[in-house]
GROMACS .gro file of C-alpha atoms in nm:
model
  271
    1MET     CA    1  11.641  -1.666  10.934
    2TYR     CA    2  11.351  -1.770  10.697
    3ALA     CA    3  11.019  -1.630  10.810
    4GLU     CA    4  10.824  -1.884  10.589
    5LEU     CA    5  11.006  -2.178  10.752
    6ASN     CA    6  10.936  -2.034  11.092
    7SER     CA    7  10.565  -2.031  10.994
    8ILE     CA    8  10.581  -2.395  10.883
    9LEU     CA    9  10.755  -2.504  11.214
   10ASN     CA   10  10.531  -2.261  11.426
   11THR     CA   11  10.818  -2.093  11.588
   12CYS     CA   12  10.990  -1.759  11.603
   13PRO     CA   13  11.263  -1.584  11.808
   14ASP     CA   14  11.009  -1.477  12.061
   15ARG     CA   15  10.850  -1.829  12.091
   16VAL     CA   16  11.115  -2.106  12.064
   17THR     CA   17  11.015  -2.453  12.157
   18GLN     CA   18  11.237  -2.611  12.427
   19GLY     CA   19  11.361  -2.962  12.455
   20GLU     CA   20  11.355  -3.034  12.078
   21PHE     CA   21  11.612  -3.261  11.902
   22ILE     CA   22  11.585  -3.149  11.533
   23LEU     CA   23  11.748  -3.378  11.269
   24VAL     CA   24  11.845  -3.222  10.938
   25SER     CA   25  11.941  -3.452  10.654
   26ASP     CA   26  11.986  -3.438  10.283
   27ARG     CA   27  12.019  -3.677   9.987
   28ARG     CA   28  12.139  -3.551   9.639
   29SER     CA   29  12.097  -3.198   9.767
   30ASP     CA   30  12.234  -2.962  10.023
   31ALA     CA   31  12.040  -2.893  10.347
   32SER     CA   32  12.309  -2.655  10.496
   33PHE     CA   33  12.064  -2.362  10.440
   34LEU     CA   34  11.865  -2.499  10.719
   35LEU     CA   35  12.158  -2.477  10.955
   36HIS     CA   36  12.196  -2.111  10.867
   37HIS     CA   37  11.830  -2.060  10.940
   38PHE     CA   38  11.857  -2.226  11.289
   39LEU     CA   39  12.169  -2.055  11.378
   40SER     CA   40  12.017  -1.715  11.298
   41LEU     CA   41  11.686  -1.814  11.473
   42TYR     CA   42  11.851  -1.911  11.806
   43LEU     CA   43  12.087  -1.625  11.818
   44ARG     CA   44  11.803  -1.381  11.760
   45ALA     CA   45  11.618  -1.570  12.037
   46ARG     CA   46  11.919  -1.490  12.277
   47CYS     CA   47  11.994  -1.864  12.322
   48ARG     CA   48  12.345  -1.963  12.422
   49VAL     CA   49  12.464  -2.159  12.115
   50CYS     CA   50  12.731  -2.420  12.082
   51PHE     CA   51  12.818  -2.485  11.724
   52VAL     CA   52  13.030  -2.790  11.630
   53ALA     CA   53  13.135  -2.723  11.268
   54LEU     CA   54  13.317  -3.034  11.149
   55VAL     CA   55  13.287  -2.937  10.780
   56GLN     CA   56  13.292  -2.553  10.724
   57SER     CA   57  13.495  -2.280  10.879
   58PHE     CA   58  13.383  -1.997  11.111
   59SER     CA   59  13.447  -1.748  10.812
   60HIS     CA   60  13.202  -1.945  10.596
   61TYR     CA   61  12.920  -1.918  10.850
   62SER     CA   62  13.006  -1.565  10.937
   63CYS     CA   63  12.983  -1.437  10.574
   64ILE     CA   64  12.641  -1.608  10.532
   65SER     CA   65  12.513  -1.479  10.872
   66GLN     CA   66  12.599  -1.128  10.773
   67ARG     CA   67  12.376  -1.151  10.478
   68LEU     CA   68  12.097  -1.257  10.721
   69GLY     CA   69  12.179  -0.954  10.939
   70LEU     CA   70  12.377  -1.118  11.211
   71SER     CA   71  12.740  -1.080  11.334
   72LEU     CA   72  12.875  -1.413  11.457
   73THR     CA   73  13.198  -1.227  11.572
   74GLN     CA   74  13.003  -1.014  11.810
   75ALA     CA   75  12.796  -1.319  11.929
   76ARG     CA   76  13.123  -1.494  12.003
   77GLU     CA   77  13.285  -1.195  12.173
   78LYS     CA   78  12.977  -1.162  12.398
   79GLY     CA   79  12.991  -1.521  12.503
   80GLN     CA   80  12.661  -1.615  12.340
   81LEU     CA   81  12.835  -1.835  12.068
   82THR     CA   82  13.086  -2.100  12.114
   83PHE     CA   83  13.227  -2.215  11.785
   84LEU     CA   84  13.435  -2.533  11.747
   85GLU     CA   85  13.609  -2.522  11.402
   86GLY     CA   86  13.679  -2.891  11.336
   87LEU     CA   87  13.935  -2.829  11.063
   88THR     CA   88  14.159  -2.618  11.282
   89GLU     CA   89  14.115  -2.843  11.575
   90SER     CA   90  14.196  -3.150  11.378
   91LEU     CA   91  14.533  -2.983  11.272
   92SER     CA   92  14.618  -2.932  11.644
   93VAL     CA   93  14.565  -3.301  11.703
   94LEU     CA   94  14.736  -3.434  11.396
   95LEU     CA   95  15.020  -3.178  11.378
   96PRO     CA   96  15.043  -3.078  11.742
   97PRO     CA   97  15.202  -2.733  11.805
   98GLU     CA   98  15.481  -2.677  12.067
   99THR     CA   99  15.212  -2.529  12.307
  100ASP     CA  100  14.892  -2.711  12.355
  101ALA     CA  101  14.636  -2.457  12.192
  102GLY     CA  102  14.351  -2.696  12.122
  103SER     CA  103  14.042  -2.765  12.312
  104GLY     CA  104  14.085  -3.143  12.322
  105ALA     CA  105  13.748  -3.185  12.163
  106MET     CA  106  13.906  -3.378  11.850
  107ASP     CA  107  14.131  -3.605  12.047
  108PHE     CA  108  13.935  -3.901  11.920
  109LEU     CA  109  14.116  -3.860  11.588
  110ARG     CA  110  14.422  -4.025  11.753
  111ASP     CA  111  14.226  -4.333  11.809
  112PRO     CA  112  13.864  -4.322  11.660
  113ALA     CA  113  13.783  -4.661  11.839
  114VAL     CA  114  13.771  -4.493  12.175
  115GLY     CA  115  13.450  -4.307  12.080
  116LEU     CA  116  13.355  -3.945  12.116
  117ARG     CA  117  13.374  -3.882  12.485
  118SER     CA  118  13.617  -3.583  12.433
  119LEU     CA  119  13.380  -3.416  12.191
  120TYR     CA  120  13.081  -3.475  12.429
  121GLU     CA  121  13.275  -3.327  12.714
  122PHE     CA  122  13.340  -3.009  12.512
  123VAL     CA  123  12.969  -2.984  12.430
  124ARG     CA  124  12.862  -3.041  12.797
  125SER     CA  125  13.099  -2.782  12.928
  126SER     CA  126  13.013  -2.536  12.653
  127VAL     CA  127  12.629  -2.541  12.714
  128SER     CA  128  12.667  -2.558  13.098
  129ARG     CA  129  12.899  -2.265  13.164
  130ALA     CA  130  12.752  -1.948  13.304
  131ASP     CA  131  12.983  -1.671  13.174
  132GLY     CA  132  12.875  -1.411  12.921
  133ALA     CA  133  12.966  -1.065  13.045
  134GLY     CA  134  12.659  -1.046  13.272
  135GLU     CA  135  12.416  -1.133  12.990
  136ASP     CA  136  12.106  -1.326  13.078
  137TRP     CA  137  12.099  -1.581  12.791
  138GLY     CA  138  11.814  -1.818  12.709
  139PRO     CA  139  11.822  -2.199  12.694
  140PRO     CA  140  12.128  -2.357  12.542
  141VAL     CA  141  12.145  -2.474  12.171
  142LEU     CA  142  12.372  -2.732  12.016
  143LEU     CA  143  12.433  -2.735  11.631
  144VAL     CA  144  12.638  -2.993  11.467
  145ASP     CA  145  12.754  -2.991  11.100
  146ASP     CA  146  12.774  -3.279  11.006
  147LEU     CA  147  12.764  -3.607  11.193
  148SER     CA  148  12.821  -3.830  10.880
  149VAL     CA  149  13.177  -3.685  10.850
  150LEU     CA  150  13.274  -3.870  11.171
  151LEU     CA  151  13.216  -4.198  10.980
  152SER     CA  152  13.477  -4.114  10.725
  153LEU     CA  153  13.716  -4.041  11.018
  154GLY     CA  154  13.689  -4.397  11.141
  155VAL     CA  155  13.430  -4.348  11.418
  156SER     CA  156  13.163  -4.616  11.431
  157VAL     CA  157  12.793  -4.563  11.376
  158GLY     CA  158  12.731  -4.676  11.736
  159ALA     CA  159  12.963  -4.427  11.885
  160VAL     CA  160  12.800  -4.144  11.682
  161LEU     CA  161  12.456  -4.249  11.797
  162ASP     CA  162  12.573  -4.264  12.158
  163PHE     CA  163  12.715  -3.916  12.114
  164SER     CA  164  12.390  -3.780  11.987
  165HIS     CA  165  12.201  -3.961  12.266
  166TYR     CA  166  12.415  -3.808  12.545
  167CYS     CA  167  12.398  -3.464  12.380
  168ARG     CA  168  12.017  -3.490  12.369
  169ALA     CA  169  12.006  -3.598  12.734
  170ALA     CA  170  12.235  -3.310  12.844
  171VAL     CA  171  12.099  -3.034  12.627
  172CYS     CA  172  11.740  -3.115  12.557
  173SER     CA  173  11.636  -3.318  12.875
  174GLN     CA  174  11.852  -3.170  13.152
  175LEU     CA  175  11.900  -2.813  13.043
  176LYS     CA  176  11.568  -2.779  12.845
  177GLY     CA  177  11.752  -2.653  12.546
  178ASN     CA  178  11.748  -2.765  12.170
  179ALA     CA  179  11.985  -2.968  11.949
  180VAL     CA  180  12.013  -2.949  11.569
  181MET     CA  181  12.223  -3.198  11.392
  182LEU     CA  182  12.294  -3.246  11.026
  183THR     CA  183  12.376  -3.576  10.856
  184ARG     CA  184  12.416  -3.654  10.487
  185CYS     CA  185  12.346  -3.953  10.256
  186ASP     CA  186  12.509  -3.913   9.922
  187GLY     CA  187  12.383  -4.235   9.750
  188GLU     CA  188  12.061  -4.406   9.681
  189GLU     CA  189  11.893  -4.556   9.984
  190GLU     CA  190  11.882  -4.916   9.854
  191ALA     CA  191  12.250  -4.902   9.768
  192ASP     CA  192  12.341  -4.864  10.139
  193GLU     CA  193  12.092  -5.090  10.308
  194GLY     CA  194  12.341  -5.365  10.376
  195ASP     CA  195  12.605  -5.150  10.521
  196ASP     CA  196  12.598  -5.160  10.907
  197GLU     CA  197  12.846  -4.868  10.930
  198GLY     CA  198  12.716  -4.654  10.652
  199PRO     CA  199  12.529  -4.308  10.654
  200GLU     CA  200  12.193  -4.484  10.607
  201ARG     CA  201  12.211  -4.678  10.938
  202LEU     CA  202  12.316  -4.351  11.099
  203LEU     CA  203  12.018  -4.166  10.949
  204LYS     CA  204  11.781  -4.439  11.071
  205GLY     CA  205  11.928  -4.428  11.413
  206LEU     CA  206  11.908  -4.044  11.444
  207THR     CA  207  11.548  -4.048  11.305
  208HIS     CA  208  11.439  -4.265  11.602
  209GLN     CA  209  11.604  -4.019  11.841
  210CYS     CA  210  11.465  -3.699  11.704
  211SER     CA  211  11.146  -3.507  11.768
  212LEU     CA  212  11.137  -3.320  11.442
  213ALA     CA  213  11.309  -3.439  11.123
  214LEU     CA  214  11.380  -3.213  10.818
  215HIS     CA  215  11.492  -3.413  10.504
  216VAL     CA  216  11.611  -3.229  10.201
  217GLN     CA  217  11.639  -3.399   9.858
  218GLY     CA  218  11.651  -3.330   9.492
  219LEU     CA  219  11.337  -3.303   9.290
  220PRO     CA  220  11.233  -3.657   9.155
  221THR     CA  221  11.168  -3.489   8.811
  222GLY     CA  222  11.523  -3.374   8.796
  223PHE     CA  223  11.674  -3.031   8.764
  224CYS     CA  224  11.458  -2.716   8.763
  225ARG     CA  225  11.584  -2.358   8.755
  226ASP     CA  226  11.303  -2.219   8.964
  227ILE     CA  227  11.283  -2.488   9.228
  228HIS     CA  228  11.592  -2.624   9.411
  229GLY     CA  229  11.443  -2.923   9.568
  230GLN     CA  230  11.194  -3.065   9.814
  231LEU     CA  231  11.173  -3.058  10.195
  232GLU     CA  232  10.994  -3.321  10.404
  233VAL     CA  233  10.898  -3.213  10.751
  234CYS     CA  234  10.825  -3.487  10.994
  235TRP     CA  235  10.691  -3.417  11.343
  236ARG     CA  236  10.750  -3.720  11.585
  237ARG     CA  237  10.532  -3.689  11.898
  238ARG     CA  238  10.388  -3.932  12.155
  239ARG     CA  239  10.008  -3.947  12.218
  240ARG     CA  240   9.880  -4.167  12.494
  241ASP     CA  241  10.214  -4.341  12.499
  242GLU     CA  242  10.204  -4.417  12.141
  243PRO     CA  243  10.434  -4.278  11.875
  244HIS     CA  244  10.262  -4.033  11.635
  245THR     CA  245  10.414  -3.907  11.309
  246HIS     CA  246  10.287  -3.617  11.103
  247ARG     CA  247  10.450  -3.535  10.763
  248LYS     CA  248  10.423  -3.251  10.511
  249LEU     CA  249  10.619  -3.216  10.191
  250PHE     CA  250  10.725  -2.879  10.048
  251GLN     CA  251  10.923  -2.748   9.747
  252TYR     CA  252  11.182  -2.471   9.814
  253LYS     CA  253  11.399  -2.218   9.650
  254VAL     CA  254  11.701  -2.054   9.822
  255ASN     CA  255  11.843  -1.716   9.727
  256ASP     CA  256  12.119  -1.498   9.888
  257LYS     CA  257  11.893  -1.344  10.170
  258GLY     CA  258  11.604  -1.590  10.209
  259ALA     CA  259  11.416  -1.889  10.096
  260SER     CA  260  11.061  -1.960   9.967
  261PHE     CA  261  10.861  -2.272  10.038
  262PHE     CA  262  10.569  -2.411   9.850
  263ALA     CA  263  10.328  -2.681   9.941
  264ARG     CA  264  10.392  -2.965   9.690
  265GLY     CA  265  10.195  -2.912   9.379
  266THR     CA  266  10.131  -2.529   9.437
  267SER     CA  267  10.453  -2.405   9.266
  268SER     CA  268  10.399  -2.294   8.907
  269ALA     CA  269  10.748  -2.429   8.814
  270VAL     CA  270  10.702  -2.786   8.923
  271LEU     CA  271  10.367  -2.978   8.932
   0.00000   0.00000   0.00000
């Protein structure tokens, strides 16, 4: 968990905003450090967390969380964390074992055209269940890494946007929890504008749905040893039934146990 980022977003484990749909995106950079931050934040806030990890393994997140002072194994054993490891679940669908050991969440791989109903049902049941060894957990949280992978698996942009919409309705609106979803755009924005099934269209659709957007990208001036990239924070609110957007731009540097953020132009490394 990064204290400087908490200060920027005006949040902390003792004061977590409810009902937020947070979109994390990146271009020519890696925004995964923000997922580690939110995972740490919500576990420390005693929220029940459902993590849909379509890219990385449980071991990957567990190792990084240990550096941040958290044990994902303990959180899972206590019932605070539900972790869907997409790679393992995919194997259970594509190479089914003799006994059915999978959750069924990745059944859409058999026919991507049917949509993501099975994945949504897994999320809904995970955030709604009341077990947890008698613990009184806070509001539920959904984390997804990352939605753009679904496009490469044959799922349409419309189906992914439907999935995010229904998750937002269930987690953020009905249960007053939060959702954090990552999506990636590898190429230049102009190169993908004409692709109705590409990551740019997905990013635009998710941006319209979210209440807070954090976009990470490389420095426009190129590589710098002391600054890893820039972060645009966009708050999307409604005032008097009119949409209102407020943006701030920061430069950042990530290390093993934390991250530093600078208002654009205040870092001595990059002007």
